[in-house]
Coordinates of C-alpha atoms in Angstrom, one line a residue:
Chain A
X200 CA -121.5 133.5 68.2
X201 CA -120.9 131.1 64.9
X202 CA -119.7 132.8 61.9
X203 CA -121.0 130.4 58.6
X204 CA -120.2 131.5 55.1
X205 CA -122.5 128.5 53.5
X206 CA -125.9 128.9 52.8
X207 CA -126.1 125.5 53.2
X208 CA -124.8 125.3 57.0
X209 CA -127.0 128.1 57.9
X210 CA -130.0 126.2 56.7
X211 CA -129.1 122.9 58.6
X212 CA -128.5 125.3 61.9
X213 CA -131.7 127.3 61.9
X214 CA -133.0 124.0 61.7
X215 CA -131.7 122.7 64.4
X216 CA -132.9 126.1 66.4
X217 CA -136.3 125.9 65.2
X218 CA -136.5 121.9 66.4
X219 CA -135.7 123.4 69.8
X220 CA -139.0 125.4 69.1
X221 CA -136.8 128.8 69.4
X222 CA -137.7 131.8 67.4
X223 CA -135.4 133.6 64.6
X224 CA -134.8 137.6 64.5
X225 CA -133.3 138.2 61.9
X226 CA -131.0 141.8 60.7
X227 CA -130.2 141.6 56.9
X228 CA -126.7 144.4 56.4
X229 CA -124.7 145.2 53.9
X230 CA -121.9 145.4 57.3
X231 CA -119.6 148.3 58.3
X232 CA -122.0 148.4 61.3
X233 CA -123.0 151.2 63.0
X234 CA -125.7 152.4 65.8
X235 CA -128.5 151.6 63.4
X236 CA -127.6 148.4 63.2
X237 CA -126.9 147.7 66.6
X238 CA -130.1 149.2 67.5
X239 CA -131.7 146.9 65.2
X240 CA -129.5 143.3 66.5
X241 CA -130.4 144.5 70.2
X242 CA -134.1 144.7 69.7
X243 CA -134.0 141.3 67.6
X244 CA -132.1 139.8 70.2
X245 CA -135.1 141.3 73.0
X246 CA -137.7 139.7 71.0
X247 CA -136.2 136.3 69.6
X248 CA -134.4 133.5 71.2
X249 CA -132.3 133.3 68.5
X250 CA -131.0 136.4 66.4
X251 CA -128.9 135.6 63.0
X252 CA -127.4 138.8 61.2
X253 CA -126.1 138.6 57.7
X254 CA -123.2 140.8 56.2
X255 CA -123.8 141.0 52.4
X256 CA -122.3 143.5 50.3
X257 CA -125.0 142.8 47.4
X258 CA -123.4 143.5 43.6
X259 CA -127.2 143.3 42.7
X260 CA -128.4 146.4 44.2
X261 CA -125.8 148.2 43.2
X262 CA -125.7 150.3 39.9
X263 CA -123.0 150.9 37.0
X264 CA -120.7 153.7 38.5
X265 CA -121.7 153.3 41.7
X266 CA -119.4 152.6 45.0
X267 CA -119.8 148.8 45.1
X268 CA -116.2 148.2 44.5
X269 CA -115.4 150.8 47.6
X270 CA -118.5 150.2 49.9
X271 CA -116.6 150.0 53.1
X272 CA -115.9 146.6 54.8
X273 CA -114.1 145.6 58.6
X274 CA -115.3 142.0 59.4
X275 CA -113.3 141.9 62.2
X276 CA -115.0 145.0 64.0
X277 CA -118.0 144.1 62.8
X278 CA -117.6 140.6 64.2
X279 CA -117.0 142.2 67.5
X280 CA -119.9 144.6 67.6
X281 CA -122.6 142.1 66.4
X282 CA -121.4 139.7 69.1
X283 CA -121.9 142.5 71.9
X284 CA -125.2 143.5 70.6
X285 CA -127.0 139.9 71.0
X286 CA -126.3 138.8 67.6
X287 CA -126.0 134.7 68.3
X288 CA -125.3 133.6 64.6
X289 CA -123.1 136.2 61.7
X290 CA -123.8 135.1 58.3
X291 CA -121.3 135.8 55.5
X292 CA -122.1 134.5 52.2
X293 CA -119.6 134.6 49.0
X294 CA -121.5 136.7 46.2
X295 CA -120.6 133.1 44.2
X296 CA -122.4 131.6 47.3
X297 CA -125.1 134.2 46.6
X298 CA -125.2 133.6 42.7
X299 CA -123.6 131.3 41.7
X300 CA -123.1 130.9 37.2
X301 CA -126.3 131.0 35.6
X302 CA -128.5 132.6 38.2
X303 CA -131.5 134.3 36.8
X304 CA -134.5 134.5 39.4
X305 CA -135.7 138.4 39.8
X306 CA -138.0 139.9 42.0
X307 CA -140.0 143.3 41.5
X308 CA -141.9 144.9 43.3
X309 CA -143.6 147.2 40.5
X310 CA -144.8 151.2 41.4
X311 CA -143.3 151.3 45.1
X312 CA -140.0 151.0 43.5
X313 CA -140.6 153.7 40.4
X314 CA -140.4 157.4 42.4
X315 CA -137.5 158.5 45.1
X316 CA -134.4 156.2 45.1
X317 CA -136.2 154.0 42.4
X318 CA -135.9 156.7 40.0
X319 CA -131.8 157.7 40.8
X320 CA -130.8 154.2 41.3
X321 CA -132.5 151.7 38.6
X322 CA -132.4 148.1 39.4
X323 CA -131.2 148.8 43.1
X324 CA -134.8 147.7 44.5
X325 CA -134.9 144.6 42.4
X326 CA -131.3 143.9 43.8
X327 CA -132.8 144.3 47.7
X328 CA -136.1 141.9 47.0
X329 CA -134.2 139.3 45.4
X330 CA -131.3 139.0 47.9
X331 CA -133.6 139.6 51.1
X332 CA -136.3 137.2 49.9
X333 CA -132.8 134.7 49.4
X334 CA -131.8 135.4 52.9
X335 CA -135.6 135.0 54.1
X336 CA -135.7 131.7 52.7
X337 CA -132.5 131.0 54.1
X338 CA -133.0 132.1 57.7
X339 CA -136.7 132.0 58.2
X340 CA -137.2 134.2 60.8
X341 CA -140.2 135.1 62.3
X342 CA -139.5 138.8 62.6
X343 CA -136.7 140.9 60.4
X344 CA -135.5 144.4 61.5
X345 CA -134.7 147.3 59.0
X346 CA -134.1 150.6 59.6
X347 CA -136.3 153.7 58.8
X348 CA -133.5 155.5 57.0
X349 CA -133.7 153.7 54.2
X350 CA -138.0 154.2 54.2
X351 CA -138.8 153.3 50.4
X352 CA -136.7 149.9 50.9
X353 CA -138.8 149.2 54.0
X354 CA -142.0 149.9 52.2
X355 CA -141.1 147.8 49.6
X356 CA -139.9 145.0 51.5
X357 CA -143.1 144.8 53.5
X358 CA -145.1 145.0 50.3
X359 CA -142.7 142.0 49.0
X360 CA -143.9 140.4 52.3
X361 CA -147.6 140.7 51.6
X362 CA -147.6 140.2 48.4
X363 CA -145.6 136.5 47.7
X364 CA -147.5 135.8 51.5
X365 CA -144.2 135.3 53.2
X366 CA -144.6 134.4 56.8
X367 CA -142.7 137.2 59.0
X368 CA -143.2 140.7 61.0
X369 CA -141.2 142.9 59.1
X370 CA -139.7 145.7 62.1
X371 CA -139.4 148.9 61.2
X372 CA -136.7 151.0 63.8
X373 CA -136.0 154.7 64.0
X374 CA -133.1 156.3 62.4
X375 CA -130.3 156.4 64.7
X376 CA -128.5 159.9 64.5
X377 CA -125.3 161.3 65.3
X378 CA -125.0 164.4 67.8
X379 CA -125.5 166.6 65.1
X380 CA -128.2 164.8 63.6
X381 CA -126.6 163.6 60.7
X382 CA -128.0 160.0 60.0
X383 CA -125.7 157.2 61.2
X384 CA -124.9 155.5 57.8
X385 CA -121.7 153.4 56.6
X386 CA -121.7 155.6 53.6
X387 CA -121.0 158.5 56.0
X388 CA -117.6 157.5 56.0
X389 CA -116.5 158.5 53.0
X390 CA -117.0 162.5 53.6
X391 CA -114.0 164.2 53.7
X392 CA -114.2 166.4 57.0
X393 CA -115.4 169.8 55.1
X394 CA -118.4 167.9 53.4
X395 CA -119.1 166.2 57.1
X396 CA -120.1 169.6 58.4
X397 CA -122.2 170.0 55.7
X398 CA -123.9 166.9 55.4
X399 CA -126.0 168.1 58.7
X400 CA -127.9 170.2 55.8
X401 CA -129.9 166.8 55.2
X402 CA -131.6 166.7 58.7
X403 CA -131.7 170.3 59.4
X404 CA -133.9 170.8 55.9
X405 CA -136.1 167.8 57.3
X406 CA -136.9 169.1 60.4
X407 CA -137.5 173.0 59.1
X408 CA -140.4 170.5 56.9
X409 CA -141.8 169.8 60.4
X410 CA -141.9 173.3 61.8
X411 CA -143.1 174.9 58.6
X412 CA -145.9 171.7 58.1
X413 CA -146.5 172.0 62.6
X414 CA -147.3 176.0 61.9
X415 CA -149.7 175.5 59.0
X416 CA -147.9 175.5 56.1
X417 CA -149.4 172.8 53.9
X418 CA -147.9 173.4 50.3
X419 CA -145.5 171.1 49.5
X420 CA -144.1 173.4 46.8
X421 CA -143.4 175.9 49.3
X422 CA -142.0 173.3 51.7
X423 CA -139.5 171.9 49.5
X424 CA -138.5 175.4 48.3
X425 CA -137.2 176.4 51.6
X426 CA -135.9 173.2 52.4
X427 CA -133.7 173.2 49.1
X428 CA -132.6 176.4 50.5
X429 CA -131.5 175.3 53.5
X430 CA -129.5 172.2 51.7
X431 CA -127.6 174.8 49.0
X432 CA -126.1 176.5 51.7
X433 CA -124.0 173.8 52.0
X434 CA -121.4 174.1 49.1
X435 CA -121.3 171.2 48.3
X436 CA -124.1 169.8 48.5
X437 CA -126.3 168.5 44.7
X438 CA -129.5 167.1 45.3
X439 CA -130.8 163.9 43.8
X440 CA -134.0 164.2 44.9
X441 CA -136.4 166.5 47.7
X442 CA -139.7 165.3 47.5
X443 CA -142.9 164.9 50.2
X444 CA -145.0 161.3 49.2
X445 CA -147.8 159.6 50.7
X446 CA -146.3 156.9 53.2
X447 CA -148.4 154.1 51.3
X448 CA -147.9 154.4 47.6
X449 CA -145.0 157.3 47.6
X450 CA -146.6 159.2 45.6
X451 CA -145.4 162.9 45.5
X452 CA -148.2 164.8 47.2
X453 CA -149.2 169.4 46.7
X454 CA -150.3 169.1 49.6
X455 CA -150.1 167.8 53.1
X456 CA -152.5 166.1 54.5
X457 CA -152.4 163.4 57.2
X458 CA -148.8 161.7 57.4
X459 CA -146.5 162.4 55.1
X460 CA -142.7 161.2 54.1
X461 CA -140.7 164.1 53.8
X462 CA -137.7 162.4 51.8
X463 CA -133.9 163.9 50.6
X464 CA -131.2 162.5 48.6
X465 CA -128.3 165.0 48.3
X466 CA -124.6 164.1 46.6
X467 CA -121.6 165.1 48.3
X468 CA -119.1 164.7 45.7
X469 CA -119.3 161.2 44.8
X470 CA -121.3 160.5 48.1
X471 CA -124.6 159.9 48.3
X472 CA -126.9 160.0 51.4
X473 CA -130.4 160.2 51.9
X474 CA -132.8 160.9 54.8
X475 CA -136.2 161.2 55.3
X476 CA -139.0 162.1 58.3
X477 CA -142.8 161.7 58.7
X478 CA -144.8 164.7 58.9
X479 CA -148.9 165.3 60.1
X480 CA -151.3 167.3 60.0
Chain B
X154 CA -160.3 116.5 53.7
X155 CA -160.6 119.6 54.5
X156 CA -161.6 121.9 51.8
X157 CA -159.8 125.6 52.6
X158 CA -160.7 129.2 50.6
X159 CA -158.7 131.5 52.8
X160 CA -154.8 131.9 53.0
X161 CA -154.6 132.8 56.6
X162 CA -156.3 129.6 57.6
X163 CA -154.2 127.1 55.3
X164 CA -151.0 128.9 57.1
X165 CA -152.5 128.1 60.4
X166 CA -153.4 125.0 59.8
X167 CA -150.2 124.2 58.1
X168 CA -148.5 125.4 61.3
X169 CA -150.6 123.1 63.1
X170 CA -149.6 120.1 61.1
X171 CA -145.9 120.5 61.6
X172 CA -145.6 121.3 65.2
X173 CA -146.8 117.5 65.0
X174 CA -143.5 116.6 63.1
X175 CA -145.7 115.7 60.0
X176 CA -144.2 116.3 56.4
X177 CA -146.1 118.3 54.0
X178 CA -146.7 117.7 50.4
X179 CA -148.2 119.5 48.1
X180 CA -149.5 119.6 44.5
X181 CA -150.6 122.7 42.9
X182 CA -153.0 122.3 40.0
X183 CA -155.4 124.5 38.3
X184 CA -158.3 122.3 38.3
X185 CA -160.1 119.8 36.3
X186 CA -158.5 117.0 37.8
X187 CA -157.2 113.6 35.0
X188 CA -155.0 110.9 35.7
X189 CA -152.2 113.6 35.2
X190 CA -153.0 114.9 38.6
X191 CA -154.0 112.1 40.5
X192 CA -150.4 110.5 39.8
X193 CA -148.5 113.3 41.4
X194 CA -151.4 112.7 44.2
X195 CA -150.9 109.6 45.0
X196 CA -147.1 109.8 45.0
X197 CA -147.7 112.8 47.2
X198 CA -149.7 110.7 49.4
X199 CA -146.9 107.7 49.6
X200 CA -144.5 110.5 50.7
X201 CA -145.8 112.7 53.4
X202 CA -147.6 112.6 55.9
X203 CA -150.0 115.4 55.2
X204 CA -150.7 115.9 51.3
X205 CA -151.8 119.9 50.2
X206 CA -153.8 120.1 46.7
X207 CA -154.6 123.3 45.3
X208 CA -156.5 124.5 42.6
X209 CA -156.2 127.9 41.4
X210 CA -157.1 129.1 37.5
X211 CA -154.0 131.7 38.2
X212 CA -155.2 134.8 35.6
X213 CA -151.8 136.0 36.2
X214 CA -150.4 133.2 34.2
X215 CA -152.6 133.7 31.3
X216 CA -152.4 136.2 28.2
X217 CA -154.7 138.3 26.4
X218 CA -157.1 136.6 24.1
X219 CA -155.9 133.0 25.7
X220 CA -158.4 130.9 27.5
X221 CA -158.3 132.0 30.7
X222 CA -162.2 132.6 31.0
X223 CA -163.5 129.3 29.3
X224 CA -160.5 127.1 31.5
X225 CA -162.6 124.3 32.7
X226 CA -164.0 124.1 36.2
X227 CA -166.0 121.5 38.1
X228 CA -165.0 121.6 41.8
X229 CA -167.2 119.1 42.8
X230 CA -165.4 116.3 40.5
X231 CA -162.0 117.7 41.0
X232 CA -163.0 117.3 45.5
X233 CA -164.1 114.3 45.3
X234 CA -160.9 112.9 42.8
X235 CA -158.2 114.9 45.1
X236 CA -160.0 113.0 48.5
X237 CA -159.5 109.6 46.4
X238 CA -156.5 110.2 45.9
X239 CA -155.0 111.1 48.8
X240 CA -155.6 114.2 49.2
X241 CA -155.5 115.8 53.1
X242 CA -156.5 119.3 52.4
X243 CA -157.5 120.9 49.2
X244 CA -157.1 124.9 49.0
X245 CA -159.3 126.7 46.7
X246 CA -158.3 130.4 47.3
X247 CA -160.0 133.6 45.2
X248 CA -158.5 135.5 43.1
X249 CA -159.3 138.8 45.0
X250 CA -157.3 136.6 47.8
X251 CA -154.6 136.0 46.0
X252 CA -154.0 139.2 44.0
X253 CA -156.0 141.6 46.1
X254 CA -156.2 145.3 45.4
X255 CA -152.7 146.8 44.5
X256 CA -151.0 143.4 44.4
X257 CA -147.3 145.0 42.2
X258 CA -144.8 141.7 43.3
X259 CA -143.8 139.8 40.4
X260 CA -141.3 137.0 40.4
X261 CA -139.2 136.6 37.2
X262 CA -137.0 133.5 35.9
X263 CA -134.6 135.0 33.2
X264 CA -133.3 133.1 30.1
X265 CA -135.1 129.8 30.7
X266 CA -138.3 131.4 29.9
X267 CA -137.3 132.5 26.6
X268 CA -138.4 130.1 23.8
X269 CA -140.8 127.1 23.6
X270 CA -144.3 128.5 25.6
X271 CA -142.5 131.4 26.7
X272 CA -141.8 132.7 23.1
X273 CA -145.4 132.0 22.5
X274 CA -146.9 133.0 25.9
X275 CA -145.3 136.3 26.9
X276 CA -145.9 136.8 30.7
X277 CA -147.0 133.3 31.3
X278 CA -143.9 131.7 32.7
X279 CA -143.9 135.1 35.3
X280 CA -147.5 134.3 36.3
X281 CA -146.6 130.8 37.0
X282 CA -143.2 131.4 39.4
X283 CA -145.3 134.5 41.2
X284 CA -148.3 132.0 41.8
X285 CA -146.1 129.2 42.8
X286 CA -143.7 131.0 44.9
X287 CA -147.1 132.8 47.2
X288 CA -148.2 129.0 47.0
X289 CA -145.2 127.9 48.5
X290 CA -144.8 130.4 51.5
X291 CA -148.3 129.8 52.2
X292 CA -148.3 125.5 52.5
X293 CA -144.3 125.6 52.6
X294 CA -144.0 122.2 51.8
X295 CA -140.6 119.8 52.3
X296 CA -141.9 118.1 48.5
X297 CA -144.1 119.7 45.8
X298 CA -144.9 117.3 42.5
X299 CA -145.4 118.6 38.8
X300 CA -146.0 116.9 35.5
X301 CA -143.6 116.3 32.8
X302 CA -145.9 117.4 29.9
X303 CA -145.1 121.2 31.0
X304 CA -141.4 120.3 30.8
X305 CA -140.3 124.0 30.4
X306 CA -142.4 124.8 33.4
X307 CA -140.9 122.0 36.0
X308 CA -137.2 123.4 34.6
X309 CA -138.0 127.3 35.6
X310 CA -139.9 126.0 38.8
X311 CA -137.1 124.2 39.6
X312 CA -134.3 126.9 38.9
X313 CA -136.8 129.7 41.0
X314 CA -136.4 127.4 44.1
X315 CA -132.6 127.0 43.5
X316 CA -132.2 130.4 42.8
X317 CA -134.0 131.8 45.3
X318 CA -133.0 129.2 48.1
X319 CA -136.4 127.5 48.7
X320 CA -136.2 124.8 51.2
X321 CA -138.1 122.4 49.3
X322 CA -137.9 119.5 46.6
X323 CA -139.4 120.1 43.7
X324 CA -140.3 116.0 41.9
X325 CA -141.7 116.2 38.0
X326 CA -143.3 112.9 37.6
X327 CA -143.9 111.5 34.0
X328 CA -147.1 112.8 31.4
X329 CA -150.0 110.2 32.1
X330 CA -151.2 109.6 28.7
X331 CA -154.9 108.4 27.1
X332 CA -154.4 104.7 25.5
X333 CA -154.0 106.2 22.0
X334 CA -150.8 108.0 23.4
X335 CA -152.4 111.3 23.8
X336 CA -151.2 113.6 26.7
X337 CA -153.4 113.7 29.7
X338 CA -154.5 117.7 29.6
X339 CA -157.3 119.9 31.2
X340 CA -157.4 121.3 28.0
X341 CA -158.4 117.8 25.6
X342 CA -161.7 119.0 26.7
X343 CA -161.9 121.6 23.7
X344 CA -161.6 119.4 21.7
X345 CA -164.2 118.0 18.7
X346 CA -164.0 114.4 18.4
X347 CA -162.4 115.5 15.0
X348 CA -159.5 117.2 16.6
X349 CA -159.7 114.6 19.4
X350 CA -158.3 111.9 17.2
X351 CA -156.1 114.1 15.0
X352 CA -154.6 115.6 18.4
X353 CA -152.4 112.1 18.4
X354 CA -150.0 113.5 15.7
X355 CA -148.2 115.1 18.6
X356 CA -147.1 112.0 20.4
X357 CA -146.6 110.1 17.1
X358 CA -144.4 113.0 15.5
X359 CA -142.5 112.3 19.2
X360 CA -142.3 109.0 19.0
X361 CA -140.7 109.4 15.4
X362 CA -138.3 111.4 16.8
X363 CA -137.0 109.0 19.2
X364 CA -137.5 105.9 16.5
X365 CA -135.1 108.4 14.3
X366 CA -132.4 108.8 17.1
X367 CA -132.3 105.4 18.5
X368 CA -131.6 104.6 14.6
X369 CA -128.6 106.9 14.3
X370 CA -129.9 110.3 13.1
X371 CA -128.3 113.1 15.0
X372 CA -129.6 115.9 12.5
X373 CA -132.4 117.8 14.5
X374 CA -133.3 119.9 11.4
X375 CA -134.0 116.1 9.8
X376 CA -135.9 115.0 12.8
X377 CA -138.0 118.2 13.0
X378 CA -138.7 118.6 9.5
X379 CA -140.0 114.4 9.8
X380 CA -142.1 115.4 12.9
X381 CA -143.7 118.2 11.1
X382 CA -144.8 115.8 8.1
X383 CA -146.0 114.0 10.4
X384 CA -148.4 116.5 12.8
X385 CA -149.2 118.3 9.2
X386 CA -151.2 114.8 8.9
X387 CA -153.6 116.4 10.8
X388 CA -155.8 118.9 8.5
X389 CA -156.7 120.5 11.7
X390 CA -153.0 121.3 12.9
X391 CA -151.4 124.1 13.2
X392 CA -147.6 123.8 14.6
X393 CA -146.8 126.5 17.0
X394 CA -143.6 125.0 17.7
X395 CA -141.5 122.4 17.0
X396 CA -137.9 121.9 19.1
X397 CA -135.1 119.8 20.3
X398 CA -133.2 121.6 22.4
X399 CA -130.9 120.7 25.7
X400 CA -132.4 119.9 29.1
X401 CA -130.1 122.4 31.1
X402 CA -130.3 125.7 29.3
X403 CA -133.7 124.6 26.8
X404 CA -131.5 126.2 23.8
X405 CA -132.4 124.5 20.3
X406 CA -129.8 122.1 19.0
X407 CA -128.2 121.3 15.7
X408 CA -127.1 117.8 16.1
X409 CA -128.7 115.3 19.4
X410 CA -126.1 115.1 22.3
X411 CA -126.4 113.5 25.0
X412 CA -130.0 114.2 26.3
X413 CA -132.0 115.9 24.6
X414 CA -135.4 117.6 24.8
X415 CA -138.1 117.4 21.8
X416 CA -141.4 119.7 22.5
X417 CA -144.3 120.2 20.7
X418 CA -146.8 122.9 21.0
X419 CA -149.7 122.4 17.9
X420 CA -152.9 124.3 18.2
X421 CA -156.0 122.7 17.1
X422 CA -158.6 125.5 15.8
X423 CA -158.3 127.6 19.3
X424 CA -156.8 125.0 21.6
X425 CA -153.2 125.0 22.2
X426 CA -151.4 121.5 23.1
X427 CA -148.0 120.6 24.3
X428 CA -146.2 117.2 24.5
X429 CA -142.7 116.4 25.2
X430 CA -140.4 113.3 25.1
X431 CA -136.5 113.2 26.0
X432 CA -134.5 111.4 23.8
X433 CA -130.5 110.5 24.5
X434 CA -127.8 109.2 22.2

């Protein structure tokens, strides 16, 4: 596995792949991999000849105040678990690298990018299209792998995709959980032990959507109620958002009615993790 | 030549062209072919192997009240002066095609579009990286040729491609002019054969501005207020703007250094014209 830091070099080498008439997968992370992004670098590596991952800890999608400074970083594991999971090329770019003095090209993807995360985190999903369309340009894949946890991003990526007619298969991959159902995230890493327990308040509000939605109950007002419910026992738990959307526009919905994102965002302290399930009727 | 409406079929043929090793070029246009054109045709043509014209009235690049519904059109002309020139494959998409139903991705070059057309076009600069950039993905060609006459455009084309890591090169070839000096436009078409022969004043004000330079004036408020006598010559002229400003960073100057930029934009009853000259001390 070659570890490049130059946007430059990776150019020139996915090049010389693509001569060889081998296909690209490519997994875009921000790094401090875990199962979800292992999942993600073994299915690109079952479906491409040649799999590229990129460790990026974008300053663009993150806000004033928020944990860019802190978001956690181990190069050397993650190194080592890339390699193992089939990843043939790591790429590391400087933010200088990245954006270099006087950069000014934005992309927005308008509406998609307004409700859910949009709303808590302005800017973020203007930070994630304009790196990932940099990285798509830089890598051309034929197929890039994201995970479902972070559903409004993948939604707005593929709508990015359609819309500037970029020429990939966006992947979309199941959450990967931990034991307790608590989605694998690197952010999951800052909870102090206490707020670790708690923090299983997330999925177990997510699936008491599904029961309530799989014996009837189609009132998202009611939904939500009880599923704030089962997040406040948790003491420490604040939640940024709990809302049920359409899965094409994400717009928030009074009632069910054939599949629906059921979508949380809850603070722990200064920690914030989200989650999110479809639902059917 | 192949004349192409839809954008899954230029991809594939695309595709096709350069699993036979050929280099694409490619010259976006809106249309009502002159000289202009046909010079970044032809040099298209000497440089790749397979030559890509499009023509495209973008609406998205066009404000309220401009002339987006009276743009000339003639298709016929403009197929049969693209073949003549070179041209391998002309693409002629819709605009339900390329902004179909729910279309939110926008693409936005910050700074650069400020002054000149974008103080007086708001939006248009936005319209004109969007379009380019879903051009682009769709022909992804290794060169794509522009005119110097929309100087400020070929500078924000060209920092959207750095910026954004587009594997291409991006060539601005010089403004083809009439023999009395005029530039080549789509848009000399509006004209009355009054404001035909007045519309010189804005290569002659340029012109004095270089005359002034090469003679030792460094004063830009000198210059411009010696170009303005001039273009108010013309009864029918009404300066939009008048500017010398730096080739980098398109800021207006106070005194010429080093290479300068000196644009015009005059409007002419309802048509709007733009000329441009550098000049260097």
């Amino acid at each position: 596995m070659q570890v490049i830091t130059k946007p430059d070099t990776i150019r020139e080498i996915i090049k010389g792949v693509k001569k060889k008439g081998m296909t690209v997968g490519f997994v875009p992370t921000m790094g401090f991999l875990h199962e979800g992004h292992l999942s993600l670098i073994r299915r690109a590596s079952l479906e491409n000849d040649f799999v590229v991952v990129s460790i990026f800890v974008n300053p663009l999608q993150f806000g004033v105040g928020e944990d860019f400074e802190r978001y956690p970083r181990d190069l050397e594991r993650d190194r080592e678990l890339a390699r193992s999971a089939g990843c043939d090329l790591l790429f590391v770019p400087s933010s200088k690298d990245m954006y270099p003095q006087g950069y000014a090209t934005f992309i927005d993807v308008e509406r998609l990018t307004e409700g859910l995360c949009g709303a808590s985190r302005p800017g973020h999903f203007r930070g994630v299209t304009t790196v990932v369309a940099k990285l798509f340009n830089l890598v051309s894949p034929s197929k890039a792998y994201f995970g479902q946890k972070d559903a409004q991003q993948a939604l707005v990526l593929k709508k990015m995709v359609t819309d500037l007619n970029m020429d990939l298969d966006l992947i979309v991959l199941p959450t990967v959980r931990e034991p307790d159902g608590l989605a694998m995230s690197s952010r999951n890493q800052y909870l102090t032990s206490e707020e670790r327990k708690e923090a299983t308040v997330l999925y177990k509000s997510l699936l008491l959507a599904k029961e309530l939605v799989e014996s009837g109950e189609k009132d998202t007002h009611v939904i939500r109620k009880k599923m704030g419910e089962v997040i406040c026992t948790a003491k420490g738990a604040v939640i940024d958002y709990l809302e049920i959307v359409d899965t094409k526009e994400l717009k928030p919905l009074d009632l069910i009615n054939g599949q629906c994102l059921v979508a949380v965002a809850v603070k722990f302290g200064t920690t914030r993790l989200i989650d999110n399930i479809f639902v059917e009727v």
